[in-house]
Amino acid sequence: MASNKDFLLRNRTRPEKIIDKGFKSLTVFMASMVAFVLISILLVVFFESTEAMARYGLKFLITSDWNPVTDQYGAFTAIYGTLITSLLSLVIAVPLGVGTAIFITENFIPESIKNIIGLMVELLAAIPSVVLGLWAVFVMEPFIRPFLSLLYKYLGWIPFLSTEPIGPGMAPAILILVVMILPIITSISRDSLNQVPFKLRQAAYGIGATRWTAIFNVILPAAISGITGGVLLALGRAMGETMAVTMIIGNSNNFSWSILSPGYTISAMLANQFGEADGSQVSSLMYAAFILMILTLIVNIFAQWIVKSLSLKY
Amino acid sequence: MKRNLNYKPKLSRNISNRLLTLISGIFASIAVLPLVLVITYVLIKGGSLINLDLLILEPQPPGDDLENAGGIGNAIVGTFIMTGIASLISIPIGVGGGIYLSEYSKDGTFSRFIRFGTNVLSGVPSIISGVFVYAVIVVSKVIFGSMFSGIAGGIALSILMLPTVIKTTDEGLKLVPNDLRNASLGVGASMFTTIVYVTLPASFRSIATGVVLGLARAAGETAPLIFTALFSFYHITSFSDIFYEMSSLSVLIYNFALEPYEAQNELAWAASFVLVIILLGINIISRLISNLASEK
Amino acid sequence: MTRSPENSHECDVSVSLQNVSISYGKIDAVRNVYCDIPKGKVTALIGPSGCGKSTVLRAINRMNDLIPDCSLKGRILFEGNDLYAPEVDPVEVRRRIGMVFQQPNPFPKSIYENIAFGARVNGYKGDMNELVEKSLRKAAVWEECKDKLNQSGYSLSGGQQQRLCIARTIAIEPDVILMDEPCSALDPISTLKIEETMHELKKSFTIIIVTHNMQQALRVSDMTAFYNAEAIDGTSGSKVGYLVEFGDTELIFKSPSEKATQDYISGRFG
Ligand SMILES: Nc1ncnc2c1ncn2[C@@H]1O[C@H](COP(=O)(O)OP(=O)(O)OP(=O)(O)O)[C@@H](O)[C@H]1O
Ligand SMILES: [Mg+2]
């Protein structure tokens, strides 16, 4: 039998204790970095924008002059562009994404094809935004312009379609945003649908529900919290998406309701002007950045809250 | 009484079911269409331009000289360097933070706040992290007096990677069965020993997969770089060059796509080809590896 | 090996399994089942775990269609119709042959909706309130539910949930009700209540029930089918189920013709 003396470390040595304690403190410190970075971003953007906030106040949100020469700044064009492009892209991408997710979870097609479609949608997310922008500028926009012209020709009396498409503009930006947020919506919806317990599907089919009755009345409602969360995340992503939008939206500060005309988003404005800005333009851009941050923050927090509070118990 | 159980195609519920199935099928086809279109176009257009010179040389100043447009060599190097810097910063911090969340925290207010903050930070638009780094590092010249630099770009990218790394570490560690931890703690190992020698190795593969995917995402980012690292037409020649403007594939694509000259546009396509091949390659390989691992 | 019910010519056959074999992927779960299940009676399926009782039960209302690689050979006739003929609509089948599952699985909806939903899906046009009450009463759960019809089905206890699921199935008035161990999650009192329900239901429905409880089989069923599993030759360990014998419950329990049945019933199994 080994005597107690053979185990030299039975009483833990000081260095060992120090390492153990130190390691824990280190991880606490590293975890705190997240909070530190997040709060710093908020504070820095806020303080950099105080000058513009003081000067333009809330008028900044509803006026659309953006003139470095006269030092007049109003971000309405960019705010409108941010909201309209992200919301409209959502309107297109949600049915597409959720429909696709249903198609690849509900036994319409063999397992292998399901997986291939799922993989392809996820790989789409791996394509950098700037490459999509390049493709949008040189391939997509020229291709869809005739269709947009038709829209203008026949529906031009609607304010949102009331200008002639001449190239870059909000409409192609919306389409490229659809491409960018489709993977998020599809893969989150797919995960949520897959998590619906099999016994619930059985219950629905067992009472003689048709496939789509089961989907609409039982399966989708059970997955709704996850799907809504995913949709909100996608909205946040669409509002903050920069490169592809900057390349295709036309970067114009002339306000127009029409999505066929060139426009701006906050992020496009930042990408475009930040490098060369000085003086009160920097502060105004920071003010716009602050607005963008608040918008995405609200959407993201709301998304987390939805996922927590809307989840059905089954 | 004889029952008729046959499928009645004219029944309205059957019609609407067929219609809905058709629609969802069409949606799925539309959803895969962009990937196919973008990939084929990038591969054909970009691939046809690739040659060794292009992969090595520096780009020439914009102009309509198709023969002597130069290459994207410095941009490839720059992308690797800045992604490397981002990894050096975000992987240790992120893994550490993930270890805290999964191994030490007891679901108190602090850890809830950190998890919440991680989610919020991952939703912050990438351009904002560029703006932030510009204000804090570029303008203030805190890093050895340098302004636009590869370091600043790398830091901006690391802010984007950080939440991904924390989340994958946190989730990866949670998958490790508690029995394994208890086995180690049960023989008197310290938390530190348990984490470093037992828990982390057990979840290495899933953490690595997540981190690599996050890395790939950062490598393709442009917005945080356009006014932190800016762009450069030259290869780096010494270590100190990371304190100066640095080019990257993504910023090259952005800048050259907007040039009115075909020569630069072509470089943008070539750079897209390289970037897409690298990123899709990383994605597919890491997925394959994690699939193989989970099948075992 | 199998015995047809002696009186099969006297009472109508509801479901007839003719040389049914079911497999998951390449692995057979049950083989060569012949069995005529009489109308208006309670038929119990008994047998050791894994011998394919649930598999057979799910085949009868084509719930196995939900399992991608599950396939069936042979024929299942329901009142003379081949349920697996290509032109048959599984949705129609499930409206005539309802099912209560092993695990209670109410919809995440209100108690009222749990019942109304199925009825509506089946095109019920009558007084919904009345139907809900009637079905809940038949399933012996009305007293517990009547004051909280608008609460979630998940606010009920496990046993109450199961009876809610039975009520949901009764509400769509199928011809046949399949029950897969409906009492396995219940206490003795709820079990007795459900057994009473079954006696009541027998008057209007054909019932096929899987149970592990011999006493229950004896109490509620008119006919009993005993399934067993045997190792497949050549493969190591994997077993395939088959029907050992089928007949009047009393006969099966009093004087089984197979030794395996005798052993199983008297608990001397394995
Ligand atoms: N979804 C499935 N996929 C693959 N194999 C399955 C599936 N369901 C059942 N099996 C297999 O089929 C065989 C019969 O299973 P079944 O569930 O029908 O048994 P059972 O008699 O109902 O058992 P129990 O009394 O435990 O409920 C088992 O060997 C089981 O492993
Ligand atoms: Mg079973």
mmCIF file of N, CA and C in Angstrom, chain A residues 12 19-20 23-24 27-28 30-32 34-35 40-41 44 95-96 99-100 103 108 117 119-120 122 124 126 128 130 132 134-135 138-139 182 210-212 216 237 240 242-243 246-247 270-271 274 286 289 293 296-297 300-301 304, chain B residues 13 17 20-21 24-25 27-28 31-32 35-38 41 92-93 96-97 100 104 110 113-114 116-120 123 125 127-128 131-132 134-135 166 190-192 217 220 222-223 226-227 250 254 257 265 269 272 275 279 283 287:
data_model
loop_
_atom_site.group_PDB
_atom_site.id
_atom_site.type_symbol
_atom_site.label_atom_id
_atom_site.label_comp_id
_atom_site.label_asym_id
_atom_site.label_seq_id
_atom_site.Cartn_x
_atom_site.Cartn_y
_atom_site.Cartn_z
ATOM 1 N N ARG A 12 -2.166 20.537 -2.220
ATOM 2 C CA ARG A 12 -1.848 21.252 -3.453
ATOM 3 C C ARG A 12 -0.802 22.327 -3.191
ATOM 4 N N ILE A 19 -2.090 29.177 -10.237
ATOM 5 C CA ILE A 19 -2.458 28.983 -11.639
ATOM 6 C C ILE A 19 -3.971 28.814 -11.766
ATOM 7 N N ASP A 20 -4.528 27.993 -10.885
ATOM 8 C CA ASP A 20 -5.952 27.722 -10.951
ATOM 9 C C ASP A 20 -6.769 29.001 -10.793
ATOM 10 N N PHE A 23 -6.095 31.475 -13.711
ATOM 11 C CA PHE A 23 -6.752 31.090 -14.955
ATOM 12 C C PHE A 23 -8.209 31.516 -14.940
ATOM 13 N N LYS A 24 -8.821 31.316 -13.790
ATOM 14 C CA LYS A 24 -10.216 31.716 -13.702
ATOM 15 C C LYS A 24 -10.363 33.225 -13.903
ATOM 16 N N THR A 27 -10.077 34.165 -17.505
ATOM 17 C CA THR A 27 -11.262 33.944 -18.337
ATOM 18 C C THR A 27 -12.342 34.981 -18.016
ATOM 19 N N VAL A 28 -12.452 35.357 -16.749
ATOM 20 C CA VAL A 28 -13.430 36.407 -16.413
ATOM 21 C C VAL A 28 -13.070 37.687 -17.150
ATOM 22 N N MET A 30 -11.401 37.991 -19.918
ATOM 23 C CA MET A 30 -11.641 37.860 -21.356
ATOM 24 C C MET A 30 -13.128 37.955 -21.670
ATOM 25 N N ALA A 31 -13.937 37.343 -20.805
ATOM 26 C CA ALA A 31 -15.380 37.442 -21.035
ATOM 27 C C ALA A 31 -15.829 38.900 -20.937
ATOM 28 N N SER A 32 -15.211 39.634 -19.991
ATOM 29 C CA SER A 32 -15.604 41.034 -19.825
ATOM 30 C C SER A 32 -15.266 41.872 -21.049
ATOM 31 N N VAL A 34 -15.961 41.421 -24.024
ATOM 32 C CA VAL A 34 -17.124 41.582 -24.888
ATOM 33 C C VAL A 34 -17.914 42.807 -24.454
ATOM 34 N N ALA A 35 -18.198 42.847 -23.154
ATOM 35 C CA ALA A 35 -18.967 43.971 -22.633
ATOM 36 C C ALA A 35 -18.201 45.263 -22.844
ATOM 37 N N SER A 40 -17.816 50.337 -25.295
ATOM 38 C CA SER A 40 -16.943 51.343 -25.913
ATOM 39 C C SER A 40 -17.505 51.781 -27.252
ATOM 40 N N ILE A 41 -17.955 50.823 -28.053
ATOM 41 C CA ILE A 41 -18.484 51.195 -29.366
ATOM 42 C C ILE A 41 -19.630 52.189 -29.194
ATOM 43 N N VAL A 44 -18.235 55.592 -27.834
ATOM 44 C CA VAL A 44 -17.429 56.339 -28.804
ATOM 45 C C VAL A 44 -18.322 56.922 -29.890
ATOM 46 N N PRO A 95 -41.004 34.826 -47.303
ATOM 47 C CA PRO A 95 -41.701 33.693 -47.923
ATOM 48 C C PRO A 95 -40.739 32.742 -48.615
ATOM 49 N N LEU A 96 -39.738 33.302 -49.318
ATOM 50 C CA LEU A 96 -38.781 32.442 -50.018
ATOM 51 C C LEU A 96 -38.039 31.537 -49.030
ATOM 52 N N GLY A 99 -40.466 29.169 -47.080
ATOM 53 C CA GLY A 99 -40.944 28.154 -48.033
ATOM 54 C C GLY A 99 -39.866 27.128 -48.318
ATOM 55 N N THR A 100 -38.649 27.601 -48.540
ATOM 56 C CA THR A 100 -37.545 26.682 -48.796
ATOM 57 C C THR A 100 -37.301 25.782 -47.587
ATOM 58 N N PHE A 103 -39.793 23.153 -47.472
ATOM 59 C CA PHE A 103 -39.558 22.183 -48.540
ATOM 60 C C PHE A 103 -38.435 21.218 -48.182
ATOM 61 N N PHE A 108 -40.652 16.171 -48.636
ATOM 62 C CA PHE A 108 -41.126 16.244 -50.008
ATOM 63 C C PHE A 108 -40.162 15.517 -50.935
ATOM 64 N N ILE A 117 -29.647 20.992 -51.033
ATOM 65 C CA ILE A 117 -30.259 22.329 -51.069
ATOM 66 C C ILE A 117 -29.859 23.111 -49.821
ATOM 67 N N LEU A 119 -27.237 22.760 -47.944
ATOM 68 C CA LEU A 119 -25.819 23.141 -48.013
ATOM 69 C C LEU A 119 -25.626 24.322 -48.957
ATOM 70 N N MET A 120 -26.329 24.275 -50.101
ATOM 71 C CA MET A 120 -26.148 25.355 -51.077
ATOM 72 C C MET A 120 -26.601 26.686 -50.495
ATOM 73 N N GLU A 122 -26.597 27.477 -47.389
ATOM 74 C CA GLU A 122 -25.643 27.933 -46.381
ATOM 75 C C GLU A 122 -24.346 28.436 -47.007
ATOM 76 N N LEU A 124 -24.188 29.970 -49.711
ATOM 77 C CA LEU A 124 -24.474 31.312 -50.213
ATOM 78 C C LEU A 124 -24.042 32.357 -49.185
ATOM 79 N N ALA A 126 -21.566 32.191 -47.373
ATOM 80 C CA ALA A 126 -20.107 32.281 -47.302
ATOM 81 C C ALA A 126 -19.543 33.190 -48.380
ATOM 82 N N PRO A 128 -18.630 36.516 -49.941
ATOM 83 C CA PRO A 128 -18.499 37.839 -49.348
ATOM 84 C C PRO A 128 -19.421 38.843 -50.021
ATOM 85 N N VAL A 130 -18.907 41.804 -50.832
ATOM 86 C CA VAL A 130 -18.321 42.628 -51.899
ATOM 87 C C VAL A 130 -18.358 41.894 -53.240
ATOM 88 N N LEU A 132 -20.745 39.722 -54.058
ATOM 89 C CA LEU A 132 -22.134 39.847 -54.493
ATOM 90 C C LEU A 132 -22.376 41.229 -55.098
ATOM 91 N N LEU A 134 -20.154 43.111 -56.632
ATOM 92 C CA LEU A 134 -19.533 43.109 -57.957
ATOM 93 C C LEU A 134 -20.449 42.448 -58.973
ATOM 94 N N TRP A 135 -20.998 41.303 -58.568
ATOM 95 C CA TRP A 135 -21.891 40.554 -59.445
ATOM 96 C C TRP A 135 -23.157 41.375 -59.727
ATOM 97 N N PHE A 138 -22.279 44.244 -62.282
ATOM 98 C CA PHE A 138 -21.964 43.906 -63.671
ATOM 99 C C PHE A 138 -22.919 42.906 -64.299
ATOM 100 N N VAL A 139 -23.611 42.107 -63.504
ATOM 101 C CA VAL A 139 -24.441 41.061 -64.080
ATOM 102 C C VAL A 139 -25.927 41.266 -63.769
ATOM 103 N N LEU A 182 -31.344 35.654 -47.266
ATOM 104 C CA LEU A 182 -32.013 34.373 -47.494
ATOM 105 C C LEU A 182 -31.383 33.225 -46.710
ATOM 106 N N THR A 210 -54.292 17.142 -43.773
ATOM 107 C CA THR A 210 -53.457 17.054 -44.962
ATOM 108 C C THR A 210 -52.106 17.650 -44.618
ATOM 109 N N ARG A 211 -51.170 17.451 -45.523
ATOM 110 C CA ARG A 211 -49.818 17.895 -45.236
ATOM 111 C C ARG A 211 -49.752 19.391 -44.918
ATOM 112 N N TRP A 212 -50.419 20.187 -45.741
ATOM 113 C CA TRP A 212 -50.299 21.633 -45.544
ATOM 114 C C TRP A 212 -51.153 22.133 -44.389
ATOM 115 N N PHE A 216 -49.377 24.389 -41.662
ATOM 116 C CA PHE A 216 -49.833 25.734 -41.286
ATOM 117 C C PHE A 216 -50.399 25.787 -39.871
ATOM 118 N N ARG A 237 -29.433 42.363 -39.972
ATOM 119 C CA ARG A 237 -28.351 42.213 -40.930
ATOM 120 C C ARG A 237 -28.585 43.080 -42.163
ATOM 121 N N GLY A 240 -27.818 46.747 -41.580
ATOM 122 C CA GLY A 240 -26.413 47.095 -41.412
ATOM 123 C C GLY A 240 -25.554 46.693 -42.591
ATOM 124 N N THR A 242 -23.476 46.511 -45.761
ATOM 125 C CA THR A 242 -22.829 47.673 -46.335
ATOM 126 C C THR A 242 -22.372 47.519 -47.779
ATOM 127 N N MET A 243 -21.456 46.580 -48.013
ATOM 128 C CA MET A 243 -20.705 46.657 -49.263
ATOM 129 C C MET A 243 -21.554 46.488 -50.508
ATOM 130 N N THR A 246 -23.733 49.441 -50.990
ATOM 131 C CA THR A 246 -23.008 50.629 -51.420
ATOM 132 C C THR A 246 -22.697 50.581 -52.910
ATOM 133 N N MET A 247 -22.366 49.393 -53.387
ATOM 134 C CA MET A 247 -21.950 49.281 -54.777
ATOM 135 C C MET A 247 -23.117 49.411 -55.751
ATOM 136 N N LEU A 270 -21.792 55.853 -44.821
ATOM 137 C CA LEU A 270 -20.562 55.751 -44.031
ATOM 138 C C LEU A 270 -19.428 55.230 -44.902
ATOM 139 N N ALA A 271 -19.700 54.161 -45.633
ATOM 140 C CA ALA A 271 -18.649 53.560 -46.444
ATOM 141 C C ALA A 271 -18.122 54.546 -47.459
ATOM 142 N N PHE A 274 -16.927 58.383 -45.161
ATOM 143 C CA PHE A 274 -16.195 58.477 -43.914
ATOM 144 C C PHE A 274 -14.710 58.740 -44.131
ATOM 145 N N MET A 286 -21.160 60.286 -37.778
ATOM 146 C CA MET A 286 -21.215 59.541 -36.525
ATOM 147 C C MET A 286 -22.645 59.509 -35.986
ATOM 148 N N ALA A 289 -24.328 57.000 -37.884
ATOM 149 C CA ALA A 289 -23.884 55.681 -37.419
ATOM 150 C C ALA A 289 -24.572 55.325 -36.106
ATOM 151 N N MET A 293 -26.817 52.138 -35.292
ATOM 152 C CA MET A 293 -26.554 51.243 -34.160
ATOM 153 C C MET A 293 -27.799 51.021 -33.329
ATOM 154 N N THR A 296 -30.289 48.748 -35.195
ATOM 155 C CA THR A 296 -29.947 47.328 -35.191
ATOM 156 C C THR A 296 -29.987 46.756 -33.782
ATOM 157 N N LEU A 297 -29.627 47.595 -32.813
ATOM 158 C CA LEU A 297 -29.658 47.134 -31.423
ATOM 159 C C LEU A 297 -31.078 46.758 -31.021
ATOM 160 N N ASN A 300 -32.137 43.580 -32.715
ATOM 161 C CA ASN A 300 -31.477 42.384 -32.181
ATOM 162 C C ASN A 300 -31.970 42.003 -30.796
ATOM 163 N N ILE A 301 -32.162 43.018 -29.967
ATOM 164 C CA ILE A 301 -32.647 42.720 -28.615
ATOM 165 C C ILE A 301 -34.058 42.154 -28.691
ATOM 166 N N GLN A 304 -33.918 38.534 -29.615
ATOM 167 C CA GLN A 304 -33.591 37.645 -28.495
ATOM 168 C C GLN A 304 -34.782 37.475 -27.568
ATOM 169 N N ARG B 13 -59.174 20.554 -51.056
ATOM 170 C CA ARG B 13 -58.003 20.456 -50.186
ATOM 171 C C ARG B 13 -56.835 19.826 -50.912
ATOM 172 N N ASN B 17 -53.315 21.707 -51.675
ATOM 173 C CA ASN B 17 -52.084 21.055 -51.234
ATOM 174 C C ASN B 17 -51.073 20.933 -52.358
ATOM 175 N N LEU B 20 -49.627 24.392 -53.042
ATOM 176 C CA LEU B 20 -48.661 24.847 -52.038
ATOM 177 C C LEU B 20 -47.344 24.096 -52.153
ATOM 178 N N THR B 21 -47.443 22.791 -52.419
ATOM 179 C CA THR B 21 -46.217 22.023 -52.594
ATOM 180 C C THR B 21 -45.419 22.560 -53.775
ATOM 181 N N SER B 24 -43.769 25.852 -52.799
ATOM 182 C CA SER B 24 -42.585 25.739 -51.944
ATOM 183 C C SER B 24 -41.416 25.160 -52.729
ATOM 184 N N GLY B 25 -41.720 24.271 -53.665
ATOM 185 C CA GLY B 25 -40.661 23.731 -54.520
ATOM 186 C C GLY B 25 -40.034 24.830 -55.366
ATOM 187 N N PHE B 27 -39.991 28.012 -54.644
ATOM 188 C CA PHE B 27 -39.217 28.859 -53.734
ATOM 189 C C PHE B 27 -37.841 28.255 -53.480
ATOM 190 N N ALA B 28 -37.821 26.946 -53.250
ATOM 191 C CA ALA B 28 -36.531 26.305 -52.977
ATOM 192 C C ALA B 28 -35.618 26.440 -54.194
ATOM 193 N N ALA B 31 -34.263 29.836 -54.271
ATOM 194 C CA ALA B 31 -33.288 30.078 -53.210
ATOM 195 C C ALA B 31 -31.896 29.579 -53.575
ATOM 196 N N VAL B 32 -31.811 28.507 -54.353
ATOM 197 C CA VAL B 32 -30.470 28.028 -54.704
ATOM 198 C C VAL B 32 -29.938 28.716 -55.957
ATOM 199 N N LEU B 35 -26.825 31.330 -55.672
ATOM 200 C CA LEU B 35 -25.519 30.714 -55.460
ATOM 201 C C LEU B 35 -24.983 30.194 -56.782
ATOM 202 N N VAL B 36 -25.844 29.461 -57.493
ATOM 203 C CA VAL B 36 -25.413 28.881 -58.757
ATOM 204 C C VAL B 36 -24.978 29.983 -59.720
ATOM 205 N N LEU B 37 -25.796 31.022 -59.837
ATOM 206 C CA LEU B 37 -25.472 32.096 -60.784
ATOM 207 C C LEU B 37 -24.177 32.804 -60.403
ATOM 208 N N VAL B 38 -24.057 33.192 -59.131
ATOM 209 C CA VAL B 38 -22.865 33.935 -58.707
ATOM 210 C C VAL B 38 -21.629 33.078 -58.869
ATOM 211 N N TYR B 41 -20.660 32.474 -62.500
ATOM 212 C CA TYR B 41 -20.122 33.684 -63.129
ATOM 213 C C TYR B 41 -18.726 33.999 -62.618
ATOM 214 N N PRO B 92 -7.737 33.871 -28.664
ATOM 215 C CA PRO B 92 -7.493 33.712 -27.217
ATOM 216 C C PRO B 92 -8.595 34.347 -26.365
ATOM 217 N N ILE B 93 -8.969 35.578 -26.703
ATOM 218 C CA ILE B 93 -9.975 36.249 -25.891
ATOM 219 C C ILE B 93 -11.309 35.507 -25.973
ATOM 220 N N GLY B 96 -11.186 32.137 -24.200
ATOM 221 C CA GLY B 96 -11.194 32.402 -22.760
ATOM 222 C C GLY B 96 -12.583 32.777 -22.274
ATOM 223 N N GLY B 97 -13.217 33.691 -22.979
ATOM 224 C CA GLY B 97 -14.550 34.107 -22.588
ATOM 225 C C GLY B 97 -15.531 32.942 -22.655
ATOM 226 N N TYR B 100 -15.075 30.759 -19.723
ATOM 227 C CA TYR B 100 -15.714 31.321 -18.527
ATOM 228 C C TYR B 100 -17.213 31.021 -18.545
ATOM 229 N N TYR B 104 -17.181 28.152 -15.808
ATOM 230 C CA TYR B 104 -17.135 28.777 -14.493
ATOM 231 C C TYR B 104 -18.443 29.438 -14.077
ATOM 232 N N PHE B 110 -24.085 38.327 -14.276
ATOM 233 C CA PHE B 110 -22.925 38.689 -15.086
ATOM 234 C C PHE B 110 -22.849 37.839 -16.357
ATOM 235 N N PHE B 113 -25.469 38.653 -18.778
ATOM 236 C CA PHE B 113 -25.155 39.905 -19.455
ATOM 237 C C PHE B 113 -24.113 39.679 -20.548
ATOM 238 N N ILE B 114 -23.113 38.843 -20.253
ATOM 239 C CA ILE B 114 -22.081 38.568 -21.259
ATOM 240 C C ILE B 114 -22.674 37.835 -22.456
ATOM 241 N N PHE B 116 -25.745 37.919 -23.462
ATOM 242 C CA PHE B 116 -26.565 38.920 -24.146
ATOM 243 C C PHE B 116 -25.672 39.843 -24.972
ATOM 244 N N GLY B 117 -24.598 40.329 -24.335
ATOM 245 C CA GLY B 117 -23.676 41.218 -25.026
ATOM 246 C C GLY B 117 -23.053 40.554 -26.243
ATOM 247 N N THR B 118 -22.736 39.266 -26.126
ATOM 248 C CA THR B 118 -22.164 38.542 -27.258
ATOM 249 C C THR B 118 -23.146 38.537 -28.421
ATOM 250 N N ASN B 119 -24.409 38.243 -28.112
ATOM 251 C CA ASN B 119 -25.408 38.244 -29.176
ATOM 252 C C ASN B 119 -25.571 39.625 -29.789
ATOM 253 N N VAL B 120 -25.589 40.645 -28.929
ATOM 254 C CA VAL B 120 -25.755 41.998 -29.451
ATOM 255 C C VAL B 120 -24.550 42.378 -30.308
ATOM 256 N N GLY B 123 -24.560 41.237 -33.668
ATOM 257 C CA GLY B 123 -25.512 41.899 -34.544
ATOM 258 C C GLY B 123 -25.104 43.317 -34.931
ATOM 259 N N PRO B 125 -23.528 46.066 -36.970
ATOM 260 C CA PRO B 125 -23.098 46.080 -38.374
ATOM 261 C C PRO B 125 -21.590 46.209 -38.486
ATOM 262 N N ILE B 127 -19.745 47.700 -40.529
ATOM 263 C CA ILE B 127 -19.226 49.042 -40.819
ATOM 264 C C ILE B 127 -19.028 49.833 -39.526
ATOM 265 N N ILE B 128 -19.870 49.535 -38.529
ATOM 266 C CA ILE B 128 -19.748 50.265 -37.260
ATOM 267 C C ILE B 128 -18.423 49.934 -36.585
ATOM 268 N N VAL B 131 -15.957 52.100 -38.163
ATOM 269 C CA VAL B 131 -16.077 53.469 -37.655
ATOM 270 C C VAL B 131 -15.422 53.588 -36.282
ATOM 271 N N PHE B 132 -15.697 52.593 -35.453
ATOM 272 C CA PHE B 132 -15.169 52.579 -34.085
ATOM 273 C C PHE B 132 -13.641 52.554 -34.094
ATOM 274 N N TYR B 134 -11.702 53.335 -36.483
ATOM 275 C CA TYR B 134 -11.221 54.587 -37.080
ATOM 276 C C TYR B 134 -11.112 55.671 -36.010
ATOM 277 N N ALA B 135 -12.177 55.798 -35.223
ATOM 278 C CA ALA B 135 -12.188 56.868 -34.219
ATOM 279 C C ALA B 135 -11.173 56.613 -33.114
ATOM 280 N N ILE B 166 -16.540 33.237 -29.161
ATOM 281 C CA ILE B 166 -17.115 32.986 -27.830
ATOM 282 C C ILE B 166 -18.265 31.999 -27.934
ATOM 283 N N SER B 190 -7.400 19.908 -10.731
ATOM 284 C CA SER B 190 -7.944 21.248 -10.538
ATOM 285 C C SER B 190 -8.806 21.609 -11.734
ATOM 286 N N MET B 191 -9.601 22.667 -11.581
ATOM 287 C CA MET B 191 -10.408 23.143 -12.691
ATOM 288 C C MET B 191 -9.531 23.415 -13.902
ATOM 289 N N PHE B 192 -8.395 24.100 -13.635
ATOM 290 C CA PHE B 192 -7.491 24.464 -14.723
ATOM 291 C C PHE B 192 -7.051 23.222 -15.495
ATOM 292 N N ARG B 217 -15.425 34.045 -42.512
ATOM 293 C CA ARG B 217 -16.355 35.170 -42.635
ATOM 294 C C ARG B 217 -15.566 36.488 -42.553
ATOM 295 N N GLY B 220 -13.592 37.630 -45.646
ATOM 296 C CA GLY B 220 -14.323 38.206 -46.772
ATOM 297 C C GLY B 220 -14.877 39.586 -46.490
ATOM 298 N N THR B 222 -15.332 43.523 -45.918
ATOM 299 C CA THR B 222 -14.752 44.707 -46.524
ATOM 300 C C THR B 222 -14.987 45.934 -45.668
ATOM 301 N N ALA B 223 -16.225 46.078 -45.218
ATOM 302 C CA ALA B 223 -16.636 47.322 -44.557
ATOM 303 C C ALA B 223 -15.710 47.746 -43.419
ATOM 304 N N ILE B 226 -12.284 49.442 -45.075
ATOM 305 C CA ILE B 226 -12.125 50.524 -46.059
ATOM 306 C C ILE B 226 -11.608 51.817 -45.463
ATOM 307 N N PHE B 227 -11.834 52.095 -44.200
ATOM 308 C CA PHE B 227 -11.139 53.267 -43.665
ATOM 309 C C PHE B 227 -10.353 52.952 -42.401
ATOM 310 N N SER B 250 -10.679 41.969 -50.498
ATOM 311 C CA SER B 250 -12.034 42.516 -50.527
ATOM 312 C C SER B 250 -12.037 44.011 -50.856
ATOM 313 N N TYR B 254 -13.657 46.037 -54.120
ATOM 314 C CA TYR B 254 -14.523 47.209 -53.987
ATOM 315 C C TYR B 254 -13.969 48.386 -54.779
ATOM 316 N N ALA B 257 -13.817 47.616 -58.660
ATOM 317 C CA ALA B 257 -15.114 47.450 -59.317
ATOM 318 C C ALA B 257 -15.651 48.809 -59.736
ATOM 319 N N ASN B 265 -11.424 46.394 -63.527
ATOM 320 C CA ASN B 265 -12.595 45.537 -63.325
ATOM 321 C C ASN B 265 -12.190 44.064 -63.393
ATOM 322 N N TRP B 269 -12.547 40.922 -60.709
ATOM 323 C CA TRP B 269 -13.107 39.576 -60.924
ATOM 324 C C TRP B 269 -12.117 38.495 -60.513
ATOM 325 N N SER B 272 -12.067 38.267 -56.886
ATOM 326 C CA SER B 272 -13.274 37.578 -56.417
ATOM 327 C C SER B 272 -13.114 36.074 -56.549
ATOM 328 N N LEU B 275 -10.855 34.883 -53.778
ATOM 329 C CA LEU B 275 -11.523 34.976 -52.482
ATOM 330 C C LEU B 275 -12.608 33.903 -52.345
ATOM 331 N N LEU B 279 -12.704 30.894 -49.624
ATOM 332 C CA LEU B 279 -13.754 30.844 -48.607
ATOM 333 C C LEU B 279 -14.633 29.605 -48.757
ATOM 334 N N ASN B 283 -15.004 26.555 -46.115
ATOM 335 C CA ASN B 283 -16.327 26.151 -45.647
ATOM 336 C C ASN B 283 -16.591 24.672 -45.870
ATOM 337 N N ARG B 287 -16.759 21.726 -42.992
ATOM 338 C CA ARG B 287 -18.017 20.983 -42.838
ATOM 339 C C ARG B 287 -17.784 19.484 -42.986
#
